[in-house]
PDB file of C-alpha atoms and ligand atoms in Angstrom:
ATOM      1  CA  MET A 422       6.291 -16.849  50.522  1.00 82.00           C
ATOM      2  CA  GLU A 423       5.841 -13.468  52.425  1.00 77.00           C
ATOM      3  CA  ILE A 424       7.127  -9.715  51.481  1.00 73.00           C
ATOM      4  CA  ARG A 425       8.700  -8.348  54.527  1.00 73.00           C
ATOM      5  CA  TRP A 426       9.400  -4.292  53.507  1.00 69.00           C
ATOM      6  CA  GLN A 427       7.882  -1.531  55.436  1.00 68.00           C
ATOM      7  CA  PRO A 428      10.024   1.909  55.020  1.00 68.00           C
ATOM      8  CA  GLY A 429       9.104   4.543  57.327  1.00 69.00           C
ATOM      9  CA  HIS A 430       7.908   6.564  54.939  1.00 65.00           C
ATOM     10  CA  LEU A 431       5.416   4.265  53.690  1.00 62.00           C
ATOM     11  CA  VAL A 432       3.932   3.548  57.212  1.00 64.00           C
ATOM     12  CA  ARG A 433       3.680   7.305  57.233  1.00 67.00           C
ATOM     13  CA  ALA A 434       2.257   7.641  53.667  1.00 63.00           C
ATOM     14  CA  ARG A 435      -0.259   5.159  54.904  1.00 65.00           C
ATOM     15  CA  ARG A 436      -1.565   6.889  57.768  1.00 69.00           C
ATOM     16  CA  GLU A 437      -1.665  10.077  56.047  1.00 73.00           C
ATOM     17  CA  LEU A 438      -4.095   8.664  53.086  1.00 78.00           C
ATOM     18  CA  ARG A 439      -7.468   9.483  54.108  1.00 79.00           C
ATOM     19  CA  LEU A 440      -6.192  12.975  54.749  1.00 81.00           C
ATOM     20  CA  LEU A 441      -4.546  13.015  51.340  1.00 81.00           C
ATOM     21  CA  LEU A 442      -7.875  11.784  49.851  1.00 86.00           C
ATOM     22  CA  SER A 443      -9.828  14.787  51.505  1.00 85.00           C
ATOM     23  CA  GLN A 444      -7.682  17.568  49.427  1.00 85.00           C
ATOM     24  CA  ALA A 445      -9.016  16.897  46.003  1.00 91.00           C
ATOM     25  CA  GLN A 446     -11.866  16.245  43.716  1.00 91.00           C
ATOM     26  CA  TRP A 447     -10.212  13.720  42.004  1.00 94.00           C
ATOM     27  CA  VAL A 448      -8.554  10.415  42.706  1.00 95.00           C
ATOM     28  CA  LEU A 449      -6.072   8.851  40.096  1.00 96.00           C
ATOM     29  CA  GLU A 450      -5.603   5.169  41.257  1.00 96.00           C
ATOM     30  CA  VAL A 451      -2.709   3.932  39.391  1.00 96.00           C
ATOM     31  CA  CYS A 452      -2.106   0.242  38.860  1.00 97.00           C
ATOM     32  CA  ASP A 453      -0.051  -2.187  36.618  1.00 98.00           C
ATOM     33  CA  ALA A 454      -1.392  -3.511  33.436  1.00 98.00           C
ATOM     34  CA  ARG A 455       0.716  -6.633  33.615  1.00 98.00           C
ATOM     35  CA  ALA A 456      -1.027  -7.254  36.878  1.00 98.00           C
ATOM     36  CA  PRO A 457      -4.092  -4.824  37.063  1.00 97.00           C
ATOM     37  CA  GLN A 458      -5.770  -6.857  40.078  1.00 95.00           C
ATOM     38  CA  ALA A 459      -2.952  -7.677  42.039  1.00 94.00           C
ATOM     39  CA  SER A 460      -1.255  -4.371  42.079  1.00 95.00           C
ATOM     40  CA  ARG A 461      -4.716  -2.312  42.992  1.00 93.00           C
ATOM     41  CA  GLU A 462      -4.300  -0.491  45.943  1.00 83.00           C
ATOM     42  CA  ARG A 463      -6.564  -2.121  47.399  1.00 79.00           C
ATOM     43  CA  ARG A 464      -8.568   0.157  50.228  1.00 78.00           C
ATOM     44  CA  LEU A 465      -9.302   3.031  47.709  1.00 85.00           C
ATOM     45  CA  ALA A 466     -12.510   1.170  46.215  1.00 83.00           C
ATOM     46  CA  GLU A 467     -13.836   1.619  49.834  1.00 81.00           C
ATOM     47  CA  LEU A 468     -12.661   5.090  50.400  1.00 85.00           C
ATOM     48  CA  VAL A 469     -13.449   6.914  47.332  1.00 90.00           C
ATOM     49  CA  PRO A 470     -16.452   6.420  44.741  1.00 91.00           C
ATOM     50  CA  PRO A 471     -15.832   5.922  40.997  1.00 91.00           C
ATOM     51  CA  GLU A 472     -17.041   8.874  40.041  1.00 92.00           C
ATOM     52  CA  ARG A 473     -14.141  10.749  41.815  1.00 93.00           C
ATOM     53  CA  ARG A 474     -11.661   8.052  40.532  1.00 95.00           C
ATOM     54  CA  ILE A 475      -9.791   7.200  37.568  1.00 96.00           C
ATOM     55  CA  LEU A 476      -8.249   3.626  37.286  1.00 97.00           C
ATOM     56  CA  VAL A 477      -5.100   4.248  35.350  1.00 98.00           C
ATOM     57  CA  LEU A 478      -3.824   0.873  33.887  1.00 98.00           C
ATOM     58  CA  SER A 479       0.117   1.968  33.490  1.00 98.00           C
ATOM     59  CA  HIS A 480       3.077   0.211  31.203  1.00 98.00           C
ATOM     60  CA  GLY A 481       0.447  -0.777  28.642  1.00 98.00           C
ATOM     61  CA  ASP A 482       3.210  -0.824  26.255  1.00 98.00           C
ATOM     62  CA  LEU A 483       4.498  -3.969  27.898  1.00 98.00           C
ATOM     63  CA  ALA A 484       1.199  -5.623  28.817  1.00 98.00           C
ATOM     64  CA  ASP A 485      -0.680  -8.176  26.195  1.00 98.00           C
ATOM     65  CA  PRO A 486      -2.605  -6.012  24.144  1.00 98.00           C
ATOM     66  CA  ALA A 487      -5.674  -8.520  24.042  1.00 97.00           C
ATOM     67  CA  LEU A 488      -5.584  -9.281  27.894  1.00 97.00           C
ATOM     68  CA  THR A 489      -5.098  -5.352  28.469  1.00 98.00           C
ATOM     69  CA  ARG A 490      -8.701  -5.188  26.606  1.00 97.00           C
ATOM     70  CA  ARG A 491     -10.447  -7.616  28.821  1.00 97.00           C
ATOM     71  CA  TRP A 492      -9.298  -5.957  31.429  1.00 98.00           C
ATOM     72  CA  VAL A 493     -10.605  -2.593  30.514  1.00 98.00           C
ATOM     73  CA  ASP A 494     -13.692  -4.527  29.935  1.00 97.00           C
ATOM     74  CA  HIS A 495     -13.881  -6.136  33.216  1.00 96.00           C
ATOM     75  CA  PHE A 496     -13.376  -2.921  35.180  1.00 96.00           C
ATOM     76  CA  ARG A 497     -15.697  -0.826  33.120  1.00 96.00           C
ATOM     77  CA  ALA A 498     -18.396  -3.583  33.484  1.00 95.00           C
ATOM     78  CA  GLN A 499     -17.879  -2.905  37.869  1.00 93.00           C
ATOM     79  CA  GLY A 500     -18.463   0.651  37.216  1.00 94.00           C
ATOM     80  CA  GLU A 501     -15.128   1.802  37.191  1.00 94.00           C
ATOM     81  CA  GLN A 502     -13.387   4.860  34.705  1.00 96.00           C
ATOM     82  CA  VAL A 503     -10.487   3.069  33.115  1.00 97.00           C
ATOM     83  CA  GLN A 504      -7.715   4.725  31.222  1.00 97.00           C
ATOM     84  CA  VAL A 505      -5.053   2.735  29.696  1.00 98.00           C
ATOM     85  CA  VAL A 506      -1.453   4.650  29.514  1.00 98.00           C
ATOM     86  CA  ARG A 507       1.800   3.555  27.953  1.00 97.00           C
ATOM     87  CA  LEU A 508       4.939   6.014  28.376  1.00 95.00           C
ATOM     88  CA  ASP A 509       5.903   5.751  24.597  1.00 94.00           C
ATOM     89  CA  ARG A 510       2.938   7.235  23.269  1.00 95.00           C
ATOM     90  CA  PRO A 511       2.098  10.664  25.258  1.00 92.00           C
ATOM     91  CA  THR A 512      -1.364  10.909  23.529  1.00 94.00           C
ATOM     92  CA  SER A 513      -2.508   7.712  25.678  1.00 95.00           C
ATOM     93  CA  TYR A 514      -2.593  10.058  28.584  1.00 95.00           C
ATOM     94  CA  GLN A 515      -5.138  12.776  26.871  1.00 92.00           C
ATOM     95  CA  GLY A 516      -8.224  10.932  28.331  1.00 93.00           C
ATOM     96  CA  ILE A 517      -7.071  11.681  31.636  1.00 94.00           C
ATOM     97  CA  ARG A 518      -6.638  15.305  31.218  1.00 91.00           C
ATOM     98  CA  ARG A 519      -9.896  15.421  29.665  1.00 90.00           C
ATOM     99  CA  ARG A 520     -11.341  14.004  32.206  1.00 91.00           C
ATOM    100  CA  LEU A 521     -10.221  16.108  35.064  1.00 89.00           C
ATOM    101  CA  THR A 522     -10.580  19.510  33.371  1.00 81.00           C
ATOM    102  CA  PRO A 523     -13.947  20.616  32.638  1.00 69.00           C
ATOM    103  CA  PRO A 524     -14.520  22.509  29.389  1.00 67.00           C
ATOM    104  CA  ARG A 525     -13.670  25.961  29.839  1.00 63.00           C
ATOM    105  CA  PRO A 526     -17.041  28.448  30.215  1.00 60.00           C
ATOM    106  CA  ARG A 527     -17.627  29.879  26.624  1.00 61.00           C
ATOM    107  CA  GLN A 528     -16.362  33.299  25.881  1.00 57.00           C
ATOM    108  CA  ASP A 529     -19.061  36.007  25.199  1.00 58.00           C
ATOM    109  CA  ALA A 530     -18.270  37.520  22.054  1.00 54.00           C
ATOM    110  CA  ALA A 531     -17.882  40.972  23.929  1.00 56.00           C
ATOM    111  CA  LEU A 532     -15.376  39.807  26.563  1.00 54.00           C
ATOM    112  CA  ARG A 533     -12.997  37.862  24.479  1.00 55.00           C
ATOM    113  CA  GLY A 534      -9.494  39.009  24.522  1.00 52.00           C
ATOM    114  CA  ILE A 535     -10.398  40.309  28.292  1.00 52.00           C
ATOM    115  CA  ARG A 536      -8.885  37.539  30.918  1.00 53.00           C
ATOM    116  CA  LEU A 537     -11.542  35.495  32.593  1.00 51.00           C
ATOM    117  CA  GLY A 538      -9.120  34.762  35.737  1.00 53.00           C
ATOM    118  CA  ALA A 539     -12.298  34.339  38.107  1.00 53.00           C
ATOM    119  CA  HIS A 540     -13.796  31.622  35.597  1.00 55.00           C
ATOM    120  CA  VAL A 541     -10.664  29.532  36.030  1.00 55.00           C
ATOM    121  CA  THR A 542     -11.404  27.349  38.404  1.00 75.00           C
ATOM    122  CA  VAL A 543      -8.482  24.834  39.555  1.00 84.00           C
ATOM    123  CA  GLN A 544      -9.113  20.887  39.683  1.00 88.00           C
ATOM    124  CA  ARG A 545      -6.954  18.778  42.166  1.00 93.00           C
ATOM    125  CA  ALA A 546      -6.288  15.512  41.660  1.00 95.00           C
ATOM    126  CA  VAL A 547      -4.099  12.959  44.005  1.00 94.00           C
ATOM    127  CA  VAL A 548      -2.359  10.191  42.696  1.00 94.00           C
ATOM    128  CA  VAL A 549      -2.117   6.866  44.562  1.00 91.00           C
ATOM    129  CA  GLY A 550      -1.287   3.102  43.920  1.00 91.00           C
ATOM    130  CA  LEU A 551       1.578   1.104  44.940  1.00 91.00           C
ATOM    131  CA  PRO A 552       5.367   1.714  44.952  1.00 89.00           C
ATOM    132  CA  ASN A 553       6.937   2.013  41.278  1.00 93.00           C
ATOM    133  CA  VAL A 554       3.782   1.598  39.401  1.00 95.00           C
ATOM    134  CA  GLY A 555       4.323   4.661  37.557  1.00 95.00           C
ATOM    135  CA  LYS A 556       2.208   7.456  39.509  1.00 94.00           C
ATOM    136  CA  SER A 557       5.411  10.028  39.164  1.00 93.00           C
ATOM    137  CA  THR A 558       6.075   9.325  35.512  1.00 95.00           C
ATOM    138  CA  LEU A 559       1.859  10.064  35.089  1.00 95.00           C
ATOM    139  CA  ILE A 560       2.532  13.218  36.452  1.00 94.00           C
ATOM    140  CA  ASN A 561       5.364  14.384  34.505  1.00 93.00           C
ATOM    141  CA  VAL A 562       3.772  13.535  30.984  1.00 94.00           C
ATOM    142  CA  LEU A 563       0.629  15.405  31.934  1.00 92.00           C
ATOM    143  CA  ALA A 564       2.710  18.524  32.931  1.00 89.00           C
ATOM    144  CA  ARG A 565       4.857  17.897  29.920  1.00 84.00           C
ATOM    145  CA  ARG A 566       8.404  18.233  31.692  1.00 78.00           C
ATOM    146  CA  THR A 567       9.832  16.595  34.824  1.00 77.00           C
ATOM    147  CA  ARG A 568       8.304  17.869  37.807  1.00 77.00           C
ATOM    148  CA  ALA A 569       8.542  14.450  39.857  1.00 79.00           C
ATOM    149  CA  ARG A 570      11.403  12.452  40.192  1.00 84.00           C
ATOM    150  CA  THR A 571      10.898   8.836  38.701  1.00 88.00           C
ATOM    151  CA  GLU A 572      13.199   5.553  38.989  1.00 86.00           C
ATOM    152  CA  ALA A 573      12.980   2.039  38.080  1.00 84.00           C
ATOM    153  CA  ARG A 574      13.324   1.459  41.745  1.00 85.00           C
ATOM    154  CA  ALA A 575      10.202   0.486  44.382  1.00 82.00           C
ATOM    155  CA  GLY A 576       9.970   3.614  47.077  1.00 80.00           C
ATOM    156  CA  THR A 577      11.271   6.442  44.913  1.00 83.00           C
ATOM    157  CA  THR A 578       8.904   9.230  45.641  1.00 80.00           C
ATOM    158  CA  ARG A 579       9.277   9.968  49.504  1.00 78.00           C
ATOM    159  CA  GLY A 580       6.453  12.336  50.717  1.00 76.00           C
ATOM    160  CA  PRO A 581       3.283  14.193  49.147  1.00 78.00           C
ATOM    161  CA  GLN A 582       4.423  16.769  46.757  1.00 84.00           C
ATOM    162  CA  TRP A 583       1.810  19.233  45.137  1.00 90.00           C
ATOM    163  CA  ILE A 584       2.743  19.506  41.489  1.00 91.00           C
ATOM    164  CA  ARG A 585       1.294  22.245  39.083  1.00 91.00           C
ATOM    165  CA  VAL A 586       0.402  20.441  35.556  1.00 90.00           C
ATOM    166  CA  SER A 587      -1.409  23.067  33.553  1.00 87.00           C
ATOM    167  CA  GLU A 588      -3.130  26.547  34.892  1.00 84.00           C
ATOM    168  CA  GLY A 589      -6.438  24.778  35.902  1.00 85.00           C
ATOM    169  CA  LEU A 590      -4.726  21.676  37.199  1.00 91.00           C
ATOM    170  CA  GLU A 591      -2.784  20.587  40.361  1.00 93.00           C
ATOM    171  CA  ILE A 592      -1.716  16.978  40.878  1.00 94.00           C
ATOM    172  CA  LEU A 593      -0.375  15.593  44.375  1.00 92.00           C
ATOM    173  CA  ASP A 594       1.993  12.913  43.639  1.00 91.00           C
ATOM    174  CA  THR A 595       2.422  10.261  46.700  1.00 87.00           C
ATOM    175  CA  PRO A 596       4.653   7.728  48.056  1.00 83.00           C
ATOM    176  CA  GLY A 597       3.394   3.591  46.984  1.00 77.00           C
ATOM    177  CA  ILE A 598       1.578   2.611  50.036  1.00 72.00           C
ATOM    178  CA  LEU A 599       1.486  -1.169  50.692  1.00 64.00           C
ATOM    179  CA  ALA A 600      -1.046  -2.776  52.505  1.00 59.00           C
ATOM    180  CA  PRO A 601      -0.110  -3.124  56.168  1.00 50.00           C
ATOM    181  CA  ALA A 602       0.327  -6.449  56.978  1.00 55.00           C
ATOM    182  CA  GLY A 603       2.809  -9.039  54.957  1.00 75.00           C
ATOM    183  CA  ILE A 604       1.839  -9.742  51.463  1.00 83.00           C
ATOM    184  CA  ARG A 605       1.310 -13.574  51.034  1.00 86.00           C
ATOM    185  CA  GLY A 606       0.799 -16.086  48.439  1.00 92.00           C
ATOM    186  CA  GLU A 607       0.114 -15.576  45.007  1.00 94.00           C
ATOM    187  CA  ARG A 608      -0.195 -11.510  45.052  1.00 93.00           C
ATOM    188  CA  ALA A 609       3.525 -11.726  46.681  1.00 94.00           C
ATOM    189  CA  TYR A 610       4.552 -13.367  43.715  1.00 96.00           C
ATOM    190  CA  LEU A 611       3.027 -10.984  41.182  1.00 97.00           C
ATOM    191  CA  LEU A 612       4.543  -7.650  42.926  1.00 95.00           C
ATOM    192  CA  ALA A 613       7.450  -8.950  43.014  1.00 95.00           C
ATOM    193  CA  ALA A 614       7.836 -10.221  39.793  1.00 97.00           C
ATOM    194  CA  LEU A 615       6.785  -6.675  38.394  1.00 97.00           C
ATOM    195  CA  GLY A 616       9.102  -5.029  40.914  1.00 95.00           C
ATOM    196  CA  LEU A 617       6.379  -2.952  42.744  1.00 93.00           C
ATOM    197  CA  VAL A 618       8.487  -3.839  46.304  1.00 88.00           C
ATOM    198  CA  SER A 619      12.298  -3.859  47.228  1.00 87.00           C
ATOM    199  CA  ASP A 620      14.206  -6.915  45.639  1.00 91.00           C
ATOM    200  CA  ARG A 621      15.682  -7.223  48.781  1.00 89.00           C
ATOM    201  CA  SER A 622      12.118  -7.580  50.629  1.00 87.00           C
ATOM    202  CA  PHE A 623      11.680 -11.250  48.818  1.00 90.00           C
ATOM    203  CA  PRO A 624      13.627 -14.172  48.057  1.00 94.00           C
ATOM    204  CA  VAL A 625      14.424 -13.407  44.539  1.00 97.00           C
ATOM    205  CA  TRP A 626      15.325 -17.388  43.258  1.00 97.00           C
ATOM    206  CA  GLU A 627      12.216 -18.312  44.522  1.00 97.00           C
ATOM    207  CA  VAL A 628      10.496 -15.802  42.334  1.00 97.00           C
ATOM    208  CA  ALA A 629      12.286 -16.538  39.299  1.00 98.00           C
ATOM    209  CA  VAL A 630      11.326 -20.186  39.574  1.00 98.00           C
ATOM    210  CA  TRP A 631       7.811 -18.946  40.258  1.00 98.00           C
ATOM    211  CA  LEU A 632       7.870 -16.794  36.863  1.00 98.00           C
ATOM    212  CA  VAL A 633       9.538 -19.311  34.369  1.00 98.00           C
ATOM    213  CA  THR A 634       6.779 -21.650  35.207  1.00 97.00           C
ATOM    214  CA  ARG A 635       3.962 -18.857  35.133  1.00 96.00           C
ATOM    215  CA  LEU A 636       5.329 -17.860  31.421  1.00 95.00           C
ATOM    216  CA  GLY A 637       5.772 -21.689  30.328  1.00 94.00           C
ATOM    217  CA  LEU A 638       9.445 -21.286  30.057  1.00 95.00           C
ATOM    218  CA  ALA A 639       9.736 -24.676  31.211  1.00 95.00           C
ATOM    219  CA  GLY A 640       7.781 -27.668  31.951  1.00 94.00           C
ATOM    220  CA  PRO A 641       5.317 -27.195  35.435  1.00 93.00           C
ATOM    221  CA  GLU A 642       7.809 -29.076  37.751  1.00 95.00           C
ATOM    222  CA  ARG A 643       9.845 -27.404  39.877  1.00 96.00           C
ATOM    223  CA  ASP A 644      13.102 -29.048  38.636  1.00 97.00           C
ATOM    224  CA  GLU A 645      11.917 -27.911  35.233  1.00 97.00           C
ATOM    225  CA  ALA A 646      12.264 -24.316  36.140  1.00 98.00           C
ATOM    226  CA  GLU A 647      15.244 -24.493  37.932  1.00 98.00           C
ATOM    227  CA  GLU A 648      17.092 -26.196  35.265  1.00 97.00           C
ATOM    228  CA  ALA A 649      15.838 -23.702  32.859  1.00 98.00           C
ATOM    229  CA  LEU A 650      17.465 -20.731  35.491  1.00 98.00           C
ATOM    230  CA  GLU A 651      20.638 -22.871  35.116  1.00 97.00           C
ATOM    231  CA  ARG A 652      20.944 -22.562  31.429  1.00 97.00           C
ATOM    232  CA  MET A 653      19.925 -19.087  31.331  1.00 97.00           C
ATOM    233  CA  GLY A 654      22.871 -18.401  33.684  1.00 97.00           C
ATOM    234  CA  ARG A 655      25.266 -20.092  31.860  1.00 97.00           C
ATOM    235  CA  ARG A 656      24.021 -18.629  28.914  1.00 96.00           C
ATOM    236  CA  TRP A 657      24.535 -14.960  30.527  1.00 96.00           C
ATOM    237  CA  GLY A 658      28.295 -15.861  31.788  1.00 96.00           C
ATOM    238  CA  LEU A 659      26.863 -16.050  35.580  1.00 96.00           C
ATOM    239  CA  VAL A 660      29.150 -18.852  36.589  1.00 94.00           C
ATOM    240  CA  ALA A 661      30.889 -18.888  39.878  1.00 90.00           C
ATOM    241  CA  LYS A 662      34.755 -20.259  40.514  1.00 89.00           C
ATOM    242  CA  GLY A 663      33.114 -23.783  41.595  1.00 90.00           C
ATOM    243  CA  GLY A 664      31.371 -24.501  38.128  1.00 90.00           C
ATOM    244  CA  GLY A 665      28.045 -23.801  39.609  1.00 93.00           C
ATOM    245  CA  ILE A 666      25.747 -20.518  38.338  1.00 95.00           C
ATOM    246  CA  HIS A 667      25.122 -17.299  40.369  1.00 97.00           C
ATOM    247  CA  ALA A 668      21.841 -18.245  41.646  1.00 96.00           C
ATOM    248  CA  GLU A 669      21.073 -14.588  42.678  1.00 96.00           C
ATOM    249  CA  GLN A 670      22.360 -12.606  39.563  1.00 97.00           C
ATOM    250  CA  THR A 671      20.495 -14.899  37.408  1.00 98.00           C
ATOM    251  CA  ALA A 672      17.402 -14.432  39.347  1.00 98.00           C
ATOM    252  CA  LEU A 673      17.690 -10.867  39.027  1.00 98.00           C
ATOM    253  CA  ARG A 674      19.006 -10.752  35.552  1.00 98.00           C
ATOM    254  CA  LEU A 675      15.704 -12.887  34.773  1.00 98.00           C
ATOM    255  CA  LEU A 676      13.491 -10.408  36.532  1.00 98.00           C
ATOM    256  CA  GLN A 677      14.842  -7.618  35.005  1.00 97.00           C
ATOM    257  CA  GLN A 678      14.215  -8.837  31.513  1.00 97.00           C
ATOM    258  CA  PHE A 679      10.904  -9.419  32.230  1.00 98.00           C
ATOM    259  CA  ARG A 680       9.994  -6.070  33.930  1.00 97.00           C
ATOM    260  CA  ARG A 681      11.928  -4.571  30.568  1.00 96.00           C
ATOM    261  CA  GLY A 682       9.686  -6.174  27.875  1.00 96.00           C
ATOM    262  CA  ARG A 683      12.441  -8.118  26.886  1.00 97.00           C
ATOM    263  CA  LEU A 684      10.326 -11.303  27.276  1.00 96.00           C
ATOM    264  CA  GLY A 685       7.940  -9.958  25.073  1.00 96.00           C
ATOM    265  CA  ARG A 686       4.461  -7.921  25.966  1.00 97.00           C
ATOM    266  CA  LEU A 687       2.984 -10.335  29.085  1.00 97.00           C
ATOM    267  CA  THR A 688       0.334  -9.842  31.324  1.00 97.00           C
ATOM    268  CA  LEU A 689       0.842 -12.223  34.539  1.00 97.00           C
ATOM    269  CA  GLU A 690      -2.899 -12.297  35.506  1.00 96.00           C
ATOM    270  CA  ARG A 691      -6.428 -12.505  33.825  1.00 95.00           C
ATOM    271  CA  PRO A 692      -9.794 -11.051  34.580  1.00 93.00           C
ATOM    272  CA  GLU A 693     -11.218 -13.346  36.858  1.00 77.00           C
ATOM    273  CA  PRO A 694     -13.105 -12.849  40.247  1.00 60.00           C
ATOM    274  CA  PRO A 695     -10.102 -11.813  42.767  1.00 54.00           C
ATOM    275  CA  GLN A 696      -9.171 -15.250  44.815  1.00 57.00           C
ATOM    276  CA  PRO A 697      -9.155 -14.670  48.745  1.00 63.00           C
ATOM    277  CA  GLU A 698      -5.874 -13.601  50.101  1.00 66.00           C
ATOM    278  CA  PRO A 699      -4.882 -16.659  52.528  1.00 67.00           C
ATOM    279  CA  ALA A 700      -5.604 -15.266  56.258  1.00 66.00           C
ATOM    280  CA  ALA A 701      -2.545 -13.861  58.088  1.00 60.00           C
ATOM    281  CA  SER A 702      -1.160 -16.320  61.288  1.00 55.00           C
ATOM    282  CA  GLY A 703       0.405 -15.176  63.959  1.00 47.00           C
TER     283      GLY A 703
HETATM  284  N1  GTP B2290       7.680   1.024  29.839  1.00 95.64           N
HETATM  285  C1  GTP B2290       6.899   1.864  30.535  1.00 95.64           C
HETATM  286  N2  GTP B2290       7.487   2.464  31.603  1.00 95.64           N
HETATM  287  C2  GTP B2290       6.994   2.987  32.522  1.00 95.64           C
HETATM  288  C3  GTP B2290       5.396   3.392  32.626  1.00 95.64           C
HETATM  289  N3  GTP B2290       5.383   4.671  33.452  1.00 95.64           N
HETATM  290  C4  GTP B2290       6.247   4.194  34.109  1.00 95.64           C
HETATM  291  N4  GTP B2290       7.284   3.815  33.621  1.00 95.64           N
HETATM  292  C5  GTP B2290       8.749   3.400  34.895  1.00 95.64           C
HETATM  293  O1  GTP B2290       8.563   2.914  36.038  1.00 95.64           O
HETATM  294  C6  GTP B2290       9.147   3.247  36.443  1.00 95.64           C
HETATM  295  C7  GTP B2290       8.808   3.917  37.669  1.00 95.64           C
HETATM  296  O2  GTP B2290       8.050   4.764  37.617  1.00 95.64           O
HETATM  297  P1  GTP B2290       7.632   5.912  38.582  1.00 95.64           P
HETATM  298  O3  GTP B2290       6.897   7.022  38.196  1.00 95.64           O
HETATM  299  O4  GTP B2290       9.188   6.211  39.820  1.00 95.64           O
HETATM  300  O5  GTP B2290       7.093   5.258  39.709  1.00 95.64           O
HETATM  301  P2  GTP B2290       6.405   5.622  41.308  1.00 95.64           P
HETATM  302  O6  GTP B2290       4.870   4.906  41.140  1.00 95.64           O
HETATM  303  O7  GTP B2290       5.800   6.993  41.430  1.00 95.64           O
HETATM  304  O8  GTP B2290       7.363   4.990  42.032  1.00 95.64           O
HETATM  305  P3  GTP B2290       7.487   5.131  43.908  1.00 95.64           P
HETATM  306  O9  GTP B2290       7.591   6.842  43.764  1.00 95.64           O
HETATM  307  O10 GTP B2290       8.499   4.476  43.832  1.00 95.64           O
HETATM  308  O11 GTP B2290       6.033   5.008  44.500  1.00 95.64           O
HETATM  309  C8  GTP B2290      10.108   4.391  36.054  1.00 95.64           C
HETATM  310  O12 GTP B2290      10.997   3.617  35.258  1.00 95.64           O
HETATM  311  C9  GTP B2290       9.473   4.524  34.829  1.00 95.64           C
HETATM  312  O13 GTP B2290      10.296   5.109  33.711  1.00 95.64           O
HETATM  313  C10 GTP B2290       5.023   2.932  31.268  1.00 95.64           C
HETATM  314  O14 GTP B2290       3.899   3.443  30.905  1.00 95.64           O
HETATM  315  N5  GTP B2290       5.774   2.055  30.333  1.00 95.64           N
HETATM  316 MG1   MG B2291       7.116   8.075  42.538  1.00 95.64          MG
END
């Protein structure tokens, strides 16, 4: 399977990545805790050293907690600064704010009460990551209000946008930036299952069959996964006139259930050395 999706605003944003990175001291690299390796923006580690970069694992509420701990250990062992966040627990974002804003200079007793405007230095951070990983949401939680538009659909943020999060902190929201060539192999299935690319850019039935097998909802054979999907379609009443199920609707329903955590807290990747991607042909 290969994902084919190149919206114009993402192509532009990719070209501007280097320029964006040069505009801030900090880079917040957001990935999805349910597939932290596959959902990372791979060129970032080469472009920005770990001292300037915080790896944010979003959707911590939907990921398997034990596997999330293993992923955190795995990334820390590689020298990364890591923070796991979850939308249902705003305090989980505090560690990011602490790292980004240096302690204020201690006020001299004699000066207390005088506004020390000159001492307030503004920290700037740029948020980057694949589409729909939760970049704008992260900014909104840190700003404690809705400043950036968010949606459960890949490709929501159209262009870079500076957002003032607090007195000493400004964050640049950016559109998700995908690798240039078509994404292939296992990574394509992982990104598709998580909804990090448009649902129109991949064959949904194929991804649903893969997910059923991956989650162990049926035996390892393709037939078994397809039969399990048939049963789900019937249970959901997605039956066509001829008596067969609406395959596409059934597949999408399963993907939605997984993405919303209705199947439980599930992580699709285990921390192991990354597999090399199959070489692009033609
Ligand atoms: N459950 C849960 N949902 C989250 C979390 N973070 C973000 N979301 C949801 O994920 C969806 C995508 O979030 P956005 O902030 O729009 O993602 P983005 O990276 O800005 O997406 P683009 O602008 O399309 O690149 C939204 O529906 C958010 O509510 C989280 O920690 N937990
Ligand atoms: Mg966004």
